CSV table of C-alpha atoms in Angstrom, one decimal:
chain,number,residue,atom,x,y,z
E,370,MET,CA,3.0,55.1,2.6
E,371,SER,CA,0.5,54.9,5.5
E,372,ASN,CA,-2.5,53.1,6.7
E,373,GLU,CA,-5.3,54.8,8.6
E,374,SER,CA,-5.9,53.7,12.2
E,375,THR,CA,-9.3,52.0,12.7
E,376,ASN,CA,-10.8,50.5,15.9
E,377,GLY,CA,-7.7,50.9,17.9
E,378,MET,CA,-5.5,49.0,15.4
E,379,PRO,CA,-1.9,50.2,15.0
E,380,ASN,CA,-0.8,52.6,12.2
E,381,VAL,CA,1.9,51.7,9.7
E,382,VAL,CA,3.8,54.8,8.6
E,383,ALA,CA,6.6,55.2,6.1
E,384,VAL,CA,9.1,57.4,7.9
E,385,ALA,CA,11.8,57.5,5.2
E,386,THR,CA,12.1,55.9,1.8
E,387,ALA,CA,14.8,55.6,-0.9
E,388,THR,CA,15.6,53.4,-3.9
E,389,ASN,CA,16.8,50.4,-1.9
E,390,TYR,CA,15.9,51.5,1.6
E,391,GLY,CA,12.8,52.0,3.7
E,392,ARG,CA,12.1,53.0,7.3
E,393,PHE,CA,8.7,52.2,8.7
E,394,ALA,CA,7.0,52.8,12.1
E,395,VAL,CA,4.3,50.5,13.4
E,396,GLY,CA,2.3,51.4,16.5
E,397,PRO,CA,0.9,52.0,19.0
E,398,LEU,CA,1.5,48.4,20.3
E,399,GLU,CA,1.0,46.7,23.6
E,400,SER,CA,4.1,46.3,25.7
E,401,GLY,CA,6.2,43.4,24.6
E,402,ILE,CA,4.5,43.0,21.2
E,403,GLY,CA,7.1,45.2,19.4
E,404,THR,CA,10.0,42.8,20.0
E,405,THR,CA,7.9,39.8,19.1
E,406,LEU,CA,6.6,41.3,15.9
E,407,GLY,CA,9.9,42.9,14.9
E,408,ASN,CA,11.9,39.7,15.3
E,409,ALA,CA,9.4,37.6,13.4
E,410,LEU,CA,9.2,40.0,10.5
E,411,ARG,CA,13.0,40.4,10.4
E,412,ARG,CA,13.6,36.6,10.1
E,413,ILE,CA,11.0,36.3,7.4
E,414,LEU,CA,12.4,39.2,5.4
E,415,LEU,CA,15.9,37.7,5.5
E,416,SER,CA,15.0,34.1,4.7
E,417,SER,CA,11.5,33.6,3.2
E,418,LEU,CA,10.8,36.1,0.5
E,419,PRO,CA,10.9,34.8,-3.0
E,420,GLY,CA,13.5,36.0,-5.5
E,421,SER,CA,15.6,35.2,-8.5
E,422,ALA,CA,19.3,34.3,-8.8
E,423,ILE,CA,21.9,32.7,-11.2
E,424,THR,CA,22.4,29.1,-10.1
E,425,SER,CA,24.9,27.8,-12.7
E,426,VAL,CA,27.4,29.0,-15.3
E,427,ARG,CA,28.9,27.4,-18.4
E,428,ILE,CA,32.0,29.1,-20.0
E,429,GLN,CA,33.3,28.1,-23.4
E,430,ASN,CA,36.4,25.8,-23.1
E,431,VAL,CA,36.3,25.8,-19.3
E,432,TYR,CA,35.6,22.6,-17.5
E,433,HIS,CA,36.0,23.5,-13.8
E,434,GLU,CA,36.2,26.7,-11.7
E,435,PHE,CA,40.0,26.5,-11.1
E,436,SER,CA,40.8,27.3,-14.7
E,437,CYS,CA,42.1,30.4,-16.4
E,438,ILE,CA,40.8,31.9,-19.6
E,439,PRO,CA,43.4,33.3,-22.2
E,440,SER,CA,43.5,37.1,-22.4
E,441,VAL,CA,41.1,37.5,-19.5
E,442,ARG,CA,42.4,39.2,-16.4
E,443,GLU,CA,40.2,37.4,-13.8
E,444,ASP,CA,40.3,33.7,-13.3
E,445,VAL,CA,37.1,31.6,-13.3
E,446,THR,CA,36.8,31.7,-9.6
E,447,GLU,CA,36.6,35.5,-9.6
E,448,ILE,CA,34.2,35.5,-12.5
E,449,VAL,CA,31.9,33.1,-10.6
E,450,VAL,CA,32.0,35.4,-7.5
E,451,ASN,CA,31.0,38.4,-9.7
E,452,VAL,CA,28.2,36.4,-11.3
E,453,LYS,CA,26.7,35.8,-7.8
E,454,ASN,CA,26.1,39.6,-7.5
E,455,VAL,CA,24.0,39.8,-10.6
E,456,ARG,CA,20.5,40.8,-9.5
E,457,LEU,CA,17.5,39.9,-11.7
E,458,ARG,CA,13.8,39.6,-11.7
E,459,SER,CA,12.5,36.4,-13.3
E,460,TYR,CA,8.8,36.1,-14.2
E,461,SER,CA,9.1,32.4,-15.3
E,462,GLU,CA,8.5,29.5,-13.0
E,463,ARG,CA,11.0,27.4,-15.0
E,464,PRO,CA,14.8,27.9,-15.3
E,465,VAL,CA,15.8,30.5,-17.9
E,466,HIS,CA,19.1,30.4,-19.9
E,467,LEU,CA,20.9,33.6,-20.6
E,468,GLN,CA,23.7,34.1,-23.1
E,469,LEU,CA,26.7,36.4,-22.9
E,470,SER,CA,29.3,36.9,-25.7
E,471,LYS,CA,32.0,39.5,-25.7
E,472,GLN,CA,35.1,40.0,-27.9
E,473,GLY,CA,37.9,42.5,-27.9
E,474,ALA,CA,39.6,44.5,-25.1
E,475,GLY,CA,37.4,46.1,-22.5
E,476,ASP,CA,35.1,45.4,-19.5
E,477,VAL,CA,32.5,42.7,-19.5
E,478,ARG,CA,29.5,43.9,-17.5
E,479,ALA,CA,26.1,42.5,-16.6
E,480,GLY,CA,24.5,44.7,-19.3
E,481,ASP,CA,26.3,42.6,-22.0
E,482,ILE,CA,24.0,39.7,-21.1
E,483,GLU,CA,21.2,39.0,-23.6
E,484,ILE,CA,18.1,39.3,-21.5
E,485,PRO,CA,14.8,37.7,-22.7
E,486,ALA,CA,11.4,39.3,-22.2
E,487,ASN,CA,10.6,37.3,-19.0
E,488,VAL,CA,13.7,38.4,-17.2
E,489,GLU,CA,14.6,41.9,-15.9
E,490,LEU,CA,18.2,43.0,-15.1
E,491,VAL,CA,18.5,45.3,-12.1
E,492,ASN,CA,22.3,46.1,-12.0
E,493,PRO,CA,23.6,46.3,-15.6
E,494,ASP,CA,26.8,48.1,-14.5
E,495,LEU,CA,28.1,45.2,-12.5
E,496,LEU,CA,31.6,44.3,-13.7
E,497,LEU,CA,32.0,40.5,-14.5
E,498,ALA,CA,35.4,40.3,-16.2
E,499,THR,CA,38.1,42.3,-18.1
E,500,LEU,CA,39.4,41.4,-21.5
E,501,ASP,CA,43.0,42.4,-22.1
E,502,GLY,CA,43.7,42.0,-25.8
E,503,PRO,CA,41.9,42.5,-29.1
E,504,ASP,CA,41.8,38.7,-29.6
E,505,ALA,CA,40.3,38.1,-26.2
E,506,HIS,CA,36.9,36.3,-26.3
E,507,ILE,CA,34.5,35.0,-23.7
E,508,GLU,CA,31.2,33.2,-24.0
E,509,MET,CA,29.0,32.2,-21.1
E,510,GLU,CA,25.6,30.6,-20.5
E,511,LEU,CA,23.9,31.6,-17.3
E,512,THR,CA,20.9,29.8,-15.7
E,513,VAL,CA,18.4,31.8,-13.7
E,514,GLU,CA,15.9,30.2,-11.3
E,515,ARG,CA,13.4,31.4,-8.7
E,516,GLY,CA,13.6,30.3,-5.1
E,517,ARG,CA,13.7,31.4,-1.5
E,518,GLY,CA,16.6,32.1,0.9
E,519,TYR,CA,20.1,30.8,0.1
E,520,VAL,CA,21.0,27.6,-1.6
E,521,SER,CA,24.6,26.4,-1.6
E,522,PHE,CA,26.3,25.0,-4.7
E,523,GLU,CA,27.0,21.8,-2.8
E,524,ALA,CA,23.3,21.0,-2.9
E,525,ARG,CA,23.4,20.6,-6.7
E,526,GLU,CA,24.5,17.2,-7.8
E,527,GLY,CA,24.6,15.4,-11.1
E,528,MET,CA,25.4,18.4,-13.2
E,529,ALA,CA,27.1,18.0,-16.6
E,530,ILE,CA,30.8,18.4,-17.0
E,531,GLY,CA,31.6,22.0,-17.7
E,532,THR,CA,28.6,23.3,-15.7
E,533,ILE,CA,29.8,25.3,-12.7
E,534,PRO,CA,27.3,25.5,-9.8
E,535,VAL,CA,26.9,28.9,-8.1
E,536,ASP,CA,25.7,29.7,-4.6
E,537,ALA,CA,22.2,31.1,-5.2
E,538,ILE,CA,21.2,34.1,-3.1
E,539,PHE,CA,17.5,34.2,-3.8
E,540,SER,CA,16.5,36.6,-0.9
E,541,PRO,CA,16.1,40.1,-2.2
E,542,ILE,CA,16.7,41.5,1.3
E,543,PRO,CA,20.4,41.7,2.3
E,544,ARG,CA,19.8,43.6,5.6
E,545,VAL,CA,17.1,44.3,8.1
E,546,ASN,CA,17.1,46.2,11.4
E,547,TYR,CA,14.4,46.9,14.0
E,548,ILE,CA,14.1,49.2,17.0
E,549,VAL,CA,11.4,49.1,19.8
E,550,GLU,CA,10.8,52.4,21.6
E,551,PRO,CA,8.0,54.2,23.4
E,552,ALA,CA,5.2,55.3,21.2
E,553,ASN,CA,5.6,58.7,19.7
E,554,ALA,CA,2.5,60.6,18.6
E,555,ASP,CA,4.4,62.7,16.1
E,556,VAL,CA,5.9,59.6,14.3
E,557,LEU,CA,2.7,57.6,14.3
E,558,ALA,CA,0.5,60.5,13.0
E,559,THR,CA,-1.1,59.5,9.7
E,560,THR,CA,-1.8,61.7,6.7
E,561,GLN,CA,-5.5,62.0,5.6
E,562,GLU,CA,-6.7,62.4,2.0
E,563,GLU,CA,-7.2,66.2,2.6
E,564,GLY,CA,-3.5,66.5,3.5
E,565,GLU,CA,-4.2,67.0,7.2
E,566,GLU,CA,-2.4,64.9,9.8
E,567,GLU,CA,-4.4,62.9,12.4
E,568,GLN,CA,-2.9,63.4,15.7
E,569,LEU,CA,-3.0,60.7,18.4
E,570,GLU,CA,-3.9,61.7,21.9
E,571,PRO,CA,-0.8,61.4,24.2
E,572,LEU,CA,-2.8,60.0,27.0
E,573,LYS,CA,-3.8,57.0,24.9
E,574,LEU,CA,-0.1,56.3,24.2
E,575,GLU,CA,0.9,55.9,27.8
E,576,GLY,CA,2.4,52.4,28.3
E,577,LYS,CA,2.4,51.8,24.6
E,578,GLU,CA,5.4,51.2,22.3
E,579,GLN,CA,6.2,51.5,18.6
E,580,LEU,CA,8.3,49.3,16.2
E,581,LEU,CA,10.7,50.9,13.8
E,582,MET,CA,11.7,48.6,10.8
E,583,GLU,CA,14.6,49.4,8.6
E,584,ILE,CA,14.7,47.4,5.3
E,585,TRP,CA,17.5,47.4,2.7
E,586,THR,CA,16.8,45.6,-0.6
E,587,ASP,CA,18.9,44.6,-3.7
E,588,GLY,CA,16.7,46.7,-6.0
E,589,THR,CA,14.5,43.8,-7.2
E,590,ILE,CA,11.7,44.6,-4.7
E,591,ASP,CA,10.3,47.8,-3.1
E,592,PRO,CA,11.0,48.0,0.7
E,593,GLY,CA,7.3,48.7,1.4
E,594,GLU,CA,6.3,45.7,-0.7
E,595,ALA,CA,8.8,43.5,1.1
E,596,LEU,CA,7.3,44.5,4.5
E,597,SER,CA,3.8,43.7,3.3
E,598,LEU,CA,4.8,40.3,1.9
E,599,SER,CA,6.6,39.4,5.1
E,600,ALA,CA,3.5,40.3,7.2
E,601,GLN,CA,1.3,38.2,4.8
E,602,TYR,CA,3.6,35.3,5.1
E,603,LEU,CA,3.5,35.5,8.9
E,604,ALA,CA,-0.3,35.9,8.9
E,605,GLN,CA,-0.8,32.8,6.7
E,606,HIS,CA,1.2,30.6,9.1
E,607,SER,CA,-0.5,32.1,12.1
E,608,SER,CA,-4.0,31.4,10.7
E,609,LEU,CA,-3.1,27.7,10.4
E,610,ILE,CA,-2.3,27.6,14.1
E,611,SER,CA,-5.4,29.7,15.0
E,612,ASN,CA,-7.7,27.2,13.2
E,613,PHE,CA,-6.1,24.2,14.9
E,614,ASN,CA,-8.7,21.8,16.4
E,615,ARG,CA,-11.5,24.0,15.1
E,616,ILE,CA,-14.2,22.4,12.9
E,617,VAL,CA,-15.3,24.8,10.1
E,618,ALA,CA,-17.6,24.4,7.2
E,619,PRO,CA,-15.5,23.1,4.2
E,620,PRO,CA,-15.3,25.1,1.0
E,621,PRO,CA,-17.3,24.0,-2.0
E,622,GLY,CA,-16.1,20.7,-3.3
E,623,ARG,CA,-14.8,19.5,0.0
E,624,GLU,CA,-18.0,18.1,1.5
E,625,LEU,CA,-18.0,14.6,2.8
E,626,PRO,CA,-21.0,12.2,2.4
E,627,GLY,CA,-23.3,12.6,5.4
E,628,SER,CA,-22.3,16.4,5.8
E,629,VAL,CA,-19.1,15.5,7.7
E,630,ALA,CA,-16.8,18.5,7.7
E,631,ILE,CA,-13.0,18.3,7.6
E,632,PRO,CA,-10.8,20.9,9.3
E,633,PRO,CA,-8.8,22.9,6.8
E,634,HIS,CA,-5.4,21.9,8.3
E,635,LEU,CA,-6.4,18.2,8.0
E,636,PHE,CA,-7.7,18.6,4.4
E,637,GLU,CA,-4.5,20.1,3.2
E,638,MET,CA,-2.2,17.7,5.0
E,639,PRO,CA,0.0,15.9,2.4
E,640,ILE,CA,0.0,12.1,2.4
E,641,ASP,CA,3.8,12.3,2.9
E,642,ASP,CA,3.1,12.9,6.6
E,643,LEU,CA,1.5,9.5,7.0
E,644,SER,CA,4.8,7.6,6.6
E,645,LEU,CA,3.3,5.1,4.2
E,646,SER,CA,5.3,2.4,2.4
E,647,MET,CA,6.7,3.2,-1.0
E,648,ARG,CA,4.2,0.9,-2.8
E,649,THR,CA,1.1,2.4,-1.1
E,650,TYR,CA,2.4,5.9,-1.5
E,651,ASN,CA,3.1,5.5,-5.2
E,652,CYS,CA,-0.4,4.0,-5.8
E,653,LEU,CA,-2.0,7.0,-4.3
E,654,LYS,CA,0.3,9.5,-6.0
E,655,ARG,CA,-0.2,8.0,-9.5
E,656,SER,CA,-3.9,8.2,-9.0
E,657,GLY,CA,-3.7,11.9,-8.2
E,658,VAL,CA,-4.3,11.5,-4.4
E,659,THR,CA,-1.8,13.8,-2.7
E,660,LYS,CA,-3.8,15.2,0.3
E,661,VAL,CA,-5.3,13.5,3.3
E,662,GLY,CA,-8.6,15.3,2.6
E,663,GLN,CA,-8.9,13.5,-0.7
E,664,VAL,CA,-8.4,10.1,1.0
E,665,LEU,CA,-11.1,11.0,3.6
E,666,ARG,CA,-13.6,11.7,0.9
E,667,MET,CA,-13.2,8.1,-0.5
E,668,ASP,CA,-14.7,4.9,0.9
E,669,LYS,CA,-13.0,1.5,1.0
E,670,LYS,CA,-14.6,0.5,-2.4
E,671,GLU,CA,-13.2,3.6,-4.1
E,672,LEU,CA,-9.8,3.1,-2.7
E,673,LEU,CA,-9.6,-0.5,-3.7
E,674,GLY,CA,-10.6,0.6,-7.2
E,675,LEU,CA,-7.3,2.5,-7.5
E,676,ARG,CA,-4.7,0.9,-9.7
E,677,ASN,CA,-2.5,-1.6,-7.8
E,678,PHE,CA,-4.2,-0.6,-4.5
E,679,GLY,CA,-5.1,-3.8,-2.7
E,680,ASP,CA,-6.4,-4.9,0.8
E,681,LYS,CA,-2.9,-4.7,2.3
E,682,SER,CA,-2.4,-1.1,1.1
E,683,PHE,CA,-5.9,-0.2,2.4
E,684,ASP,CA,-5.1,-1.8,5.8
E,685,GLU,CA,-1.8,0.1,6.0
E,686,LEU,CA,-3.5,3.4,5.0
E,687,HIS,CA,-6.4,3.0,7.5
E,688,GLU,CA,-4.0,2.1,10.3
E,689,ALA,CA,-1.8,5.2,9.6
E,690,LEU,CA,-4.9,7.4,9.7
E,691,GLN,CA,-6.5,5.8,12.7
E,692,SER,CA,-3.2,5.8,14.7
E,693,ARG,CA,-3.1,9.6,14.2
E,694,ASN,CA,-6.8,10.2,14.9
E,695,LEU,CA,-7.3,11.7,11.5
E,696,ILE,CA,-10.6,9.9,10.6
E,697,PRO,CA,-13.6,12.1,11.4
E,698,PRO,CA,-16.6,10.2,12.9
E,699,GLY,CA,-19.1,9.3,10.3
E,700,SER,CA,-16.8,9.6,7.4
E,701,PRO,CA,-16.5,6.8,4.8
E,702,LEU,CA,-13.4,5.5,6.4
E,703,ASP,CA,-14.9,5.4,9.9
E,704,LEU,CA,-15.2,1.6,10.0
E,705,THR,CA,-16.8,1.7,13.5
E,706,ALA,CA,-20.2,2.6,12.0
E,707,ASN,CA,-19.5,0.3,9.0
E,708,ASP,CA,-18.9,-2.7,11.4
E,709,VAL,CA,-22.3,-2.2,13.0
E,710,ILE,CA,-24.0,-2.3,9.6
E,711,GLU,CA,-22.1,-5.4,8.6
E,712,ALA,CA,-23.0,-7.1,11.9
E,713,ASN,CA,-26.7,-6.4,11.3
E,714,SER,CA,-26.4,-7.8,7.8
E,715,GLU,CA,-24.9,-11.0,9.2
E,716,LEU,CA,-27.8,-11.4,11.6
E,717,ASP,CA,-30.2,-11.1,8.7
E,718,ASP,CA,-28.4,-13.9,6.9
E,719,VAL,CA,-28.6,-16.4,9.8
E,720,ASP,CA,-32.0,-17.8,8.6
E,721,ALA,CA,-30.4,-18.7,5.3
E,722,GLU,CA,-27.7,-20.8,6.8
E,723,LEU,CA,-28.1,-24.5,7.7
E,724,ASP,CA,-27.8,-25.2,11.3
E,725,ILE,CA,-27.2,-29.0,11.1
E,726,GLU,CA,-27.0,-31.0,14.3
E,727,TYR,CA,-26.4,-34.8,14.3
E,728,PRO,CA,-28.1,-36.8,17.0
E,729,ASP,CA,-26.1,-38.9,19.4
E,730,ALA,CA,-26.2,-42.7,18.8
E,731,ASP,CA,-27.1,-43.3,22.4
E,732,ASP,CA,-30.4,-41.5,21.8
E,733,ILE,CA,-31.6,-44.1,19.3
E,734,VAL,CA,-32.7,-47.4,20.8
E,735,ASP,CA,-34.2,-50.4,18.9
E,736,SER,CA,-33.5,-48.8,15.5
E,737,PRO,CA,-34.7,-51.1,12.7
E,738,GLU,CA,-32.3,-53.0,10.6
E,739,GLY,CA,-30.9,-51.2,7.6
E,740,TYR,CA,-31.7,-47.8,8.9
E,741,MET,CA,-29.1,-45.1,9.5
E,742,LEU,CA,-29.2,-41.8,11.3
E,743,SER,CA,-30.0,-38.8,9.1
E,744,PRO,CA,-29.4,-35.1,9.8
E,745,GLU,CA,-32.4,-32.8,10.1
E,746,ILE,CA,-32.5,-29.0,10.2
E,747,GLY,CA,-33.0,-27.4,13.5
E,748,GLY,CA,-32.7,-30.2,16.1
E,749,PRO,CA,-32.4,-33.9,16.8
E,750,GLY,CA,-32.3,-35.9,13.7
E,751,GLY,CA,-35.2,-38.1,12.5
E,752,ILE,CA,-34.8,-41.6,10.9
E,753,GLU,CA,-34.8,-42.2,7.2
E,754,GLU,CA,-34.3,-45.5,5.3
E,755,VAL,CA,-31.6,-45.1,2.8
E,756,VAL,CA,-29.9,-48.5,2.6
E,757,SER,CA,-31.3,-52.0,2.3
E,758,GLY,CA,-30.2,-54.8,4.5
E,759,GLY,CA,-27.8,-56.0,1.9
E,760,GLY,CA,-25.9,-52.8,1.7
E,761,VAL,CA,-27.4,-51.8,-1.7
E,762,SER,CA,-29.5,-48.7,-2.0
E,763,GLU,CA,-32.9,-48.9,-3.5
E,764,GLY,CA,-32.1,-46.2,-6.0
E,765,SER,CA,-29.0,-48.0,-7.3
E,766,LEU,CA,-31.0,-51.1,-8.1
E,767,LYS,CA,-33.6,-49.1,-10.1
E,768,GLU,CA,-31.0,-47.2,-12.0
E,769,SER,CA,-29.1,-50.3,-13.0
E,770,ALA,CA,-32.1,-52.3,-14.2
E,771,GLY,CA,-32.0,-53.0,-17.9
E,772,ILE,CA,-28.2,-52.7,-18.2
E,773,TYR,CA,-26.4,-55.8,-19.5
E,774,VAL,CA,-22.8,-56.7,-19.4
E,775,ASP,CA,-21.6,-59.6,-21.7
E,776,GLY,CA,-25.2,-60.5,-22.3
E,777,GLU,CA,-26.0,-60.8,-18.6
E,778,PRO,CA,-28.0,-58.3,-16.6
E,779,ALA,CA,-25.8,-56.0,-14.6
E,780,SER,CA,-28.1,-56.4,-11.6
E,781,GLU,CA,-31.1,-58.4,-10.5
E,782,GLU,CA,-33.6,-57.9,-7.8
E,783,MET,CA,-32.7,-59.4,-4.5
E,784,ASP,CA,-35.0,-60.7,-1.9
E,785,PHE,CA,-33.8,-59.9,1.6
E,786,THR,CA,-37.0,-60.9,3.4
E,787,GLY,CA,-35.7,-64.4,4.3
E,788,GLN,CA,-32.4,-63.2,5.6
E,789,THR,CA,-31.5,-62.6,9.1
E,790,VAL,CA,-31.3,-59.0,10.0
E,791,PRO,CA,-28.7,-57.7,12.4
E,792,THR,CA,-30.0,-56.2,15.5
E,793,ALA,CA,-29.9,-52.6,16.4
E,794,ASP,CA,-27.0,-53.2,18.8
E,795,PHE,CA,-24.8,-54.4,15.9
E,796,ALA,CA,-25.9,-51.6,13.7
E,797,LEU,CA,-24.7,-49.2,16.4
E,798,GLY,CA,-21.4,-51.0,16.9
E,799,SER,CA,-22.2,-53.8,19.3
E,800,ASP,CA,-20.1,-57.0,19.6
E,801,SER,CA,-23.0,-59.6,19.2
E,802,ALA,CA,-21.3,-62.8,18.0
E,803,ASP,CA,-24.4,-64.4,16.5
E,804,THR,CA,-25.3,-61.4,14.4
E,805,GLN,CA,-21.8,-61.0,13.1
E,806,GLU,CA,-21.6,-64.6,11.9
E,807,GLU,CA,-24.9,-64.3,10.1
E,808,VAL,CA,-23.7,-61.1,8.3
E,809,GLU,CA,-20.4,-62.7,7.3
E,810,ALA,CA,-22.3,-65.7,5.8
E,811,ARG,CA,-24.3,-63.6,3.4
E,812,PRO,CA,-21.6,-63.0,0.8
E,813,LYS,CA,-21.0,-66.8,0.6
E,814,ALA,CA,-24.7,-67.5,0.0
E,815,ARG,CA,-24.8,-64.9,-2.7
E,816,SER,CA,-21.8,-66.3,-4.6
E,817,LYS,CA,-23.4,-69.8,-4.6
E,818,LYS,CA,-26.6,-68.5,-6.1
E,819,LYS,CA,-24.7,-66.9,-8.9
E,820,ALA,CA,-22.8,-70.2,-9.6
C-alpha cells in the first residue's frame, strides 16, 4: 500500500502488514510535524472510528447479572464479560437483535449465535459459556448497535427488568503506537507501476523526519483503512477551522435574498448553540428548522408564520443571533436596513395624519355671542357658529321639527333676537355680574311662556 510523492508531498508506505496489524511510514516531514501528526492520528484511531458492539443481553430465567444458571459452569457475570469480546460488523443503522440457543453438554461459542444478513461475525471461536450436563440449556438475546469509542453500561437507563447492560467497546482499534525518527530514503521509497522503486535523494532528506504508525485492529477493519479514515476525520475538522471567518460562495440552495452569502460554519451551526428557551426551540424544531442557516434565510414574516411562533419568540431569537454577531449584513433578519425602510414609510404617511392645533382663548377678542372655538387643520383655528344663544344647535331644531309627543310638538322655533346676549368676556369665562344674571333669567322666561 503506497502513495506516489507529488509536488514535494510526503509518501505513505506500508512497511509491514498482517491480518490485524499494519506498520506505515509517512514522510519526509518538516521537523516537529511528525509528533503533531502522530499524536493526533493516534487519538482519533483509539476514540473516534465507528464500530459495532453488543450493548445488552437477555438470558432466559435470569433477572440480574449476579445470578447463576443451572448446569452452566460460568456465572452470569463471567458470561457478560465474554460477550463484551464478541466482535461484529453491523451494516444497519438501527439496533439488531441476535438469538443464541444451546442445549446439551459442551461449549457455547460465538459461532452458535444466529447471525442475520446485515451482521457479520468476526471471531466465531470465542468461548461464551460451558454447559456441564445433557439437560443443560441456555437461551440469550443479544442487542448489537453501532457507535464510536467506549460507552459504559451506567449510561443506559430505563431498561426493562431482565435486560443486562453491557459495556460497549465500539472502537475497532485496541492499540496504536507511533515513532518519529529521521527520514530514511530506503523506507520512504515508493514502488512504481513498472515494479521499480523511486529513490529519494538523500540531500533532500537532510533535516527531515518520518512518522512510523503501528496499528492493531480487532479484525473488523483493515489497518490501512483505519489509517485512512482517521486522516479523513482529522482533515474534516481541520477544514472547519481553516474556513473560519472566511466568506465563500454558498452551495446551490443556500443563497440568501440579495446575494448575501453565509459562511459554511455558520450555515451548519445547530440552533441548540443559541441557548433558546424551550418554547422557541420546540417551535423551530417542529417546523423542521434545525440550523442557523435556515433561520437566516427567513425574514420576520416567514418566522412569524411558523406554528406557535409569536413576537416574543422572534425577539428572543433575533436577540440571540444579534448578541453573537451571527446576522450577515443585508440578510432578511438584518433589521438595521429594515428600520430605515420603515422610517421612510412613516415619513410618507405624515401627510395623511391630522395635525390638529387648538387656538388659545387669549388670542380671540370680541368673539360674537354663541360662537365657540373650532379646530382647523394646519394652524390657528378659525371661528365657526355651531350653537345658538339658547344653547340649542340649529341642526337639532330642524331634525326635531314635525315630531309630536302626547299631541304636542316636541319642539318649536325659538326667537332669540330679543334676548340679551352674553358678552365675549363671559363666553370666555369672565365674571361679569350683569351678564350672568341675564343668562340665569332665561330659563324662567321660557317656562312662563310654556305655561
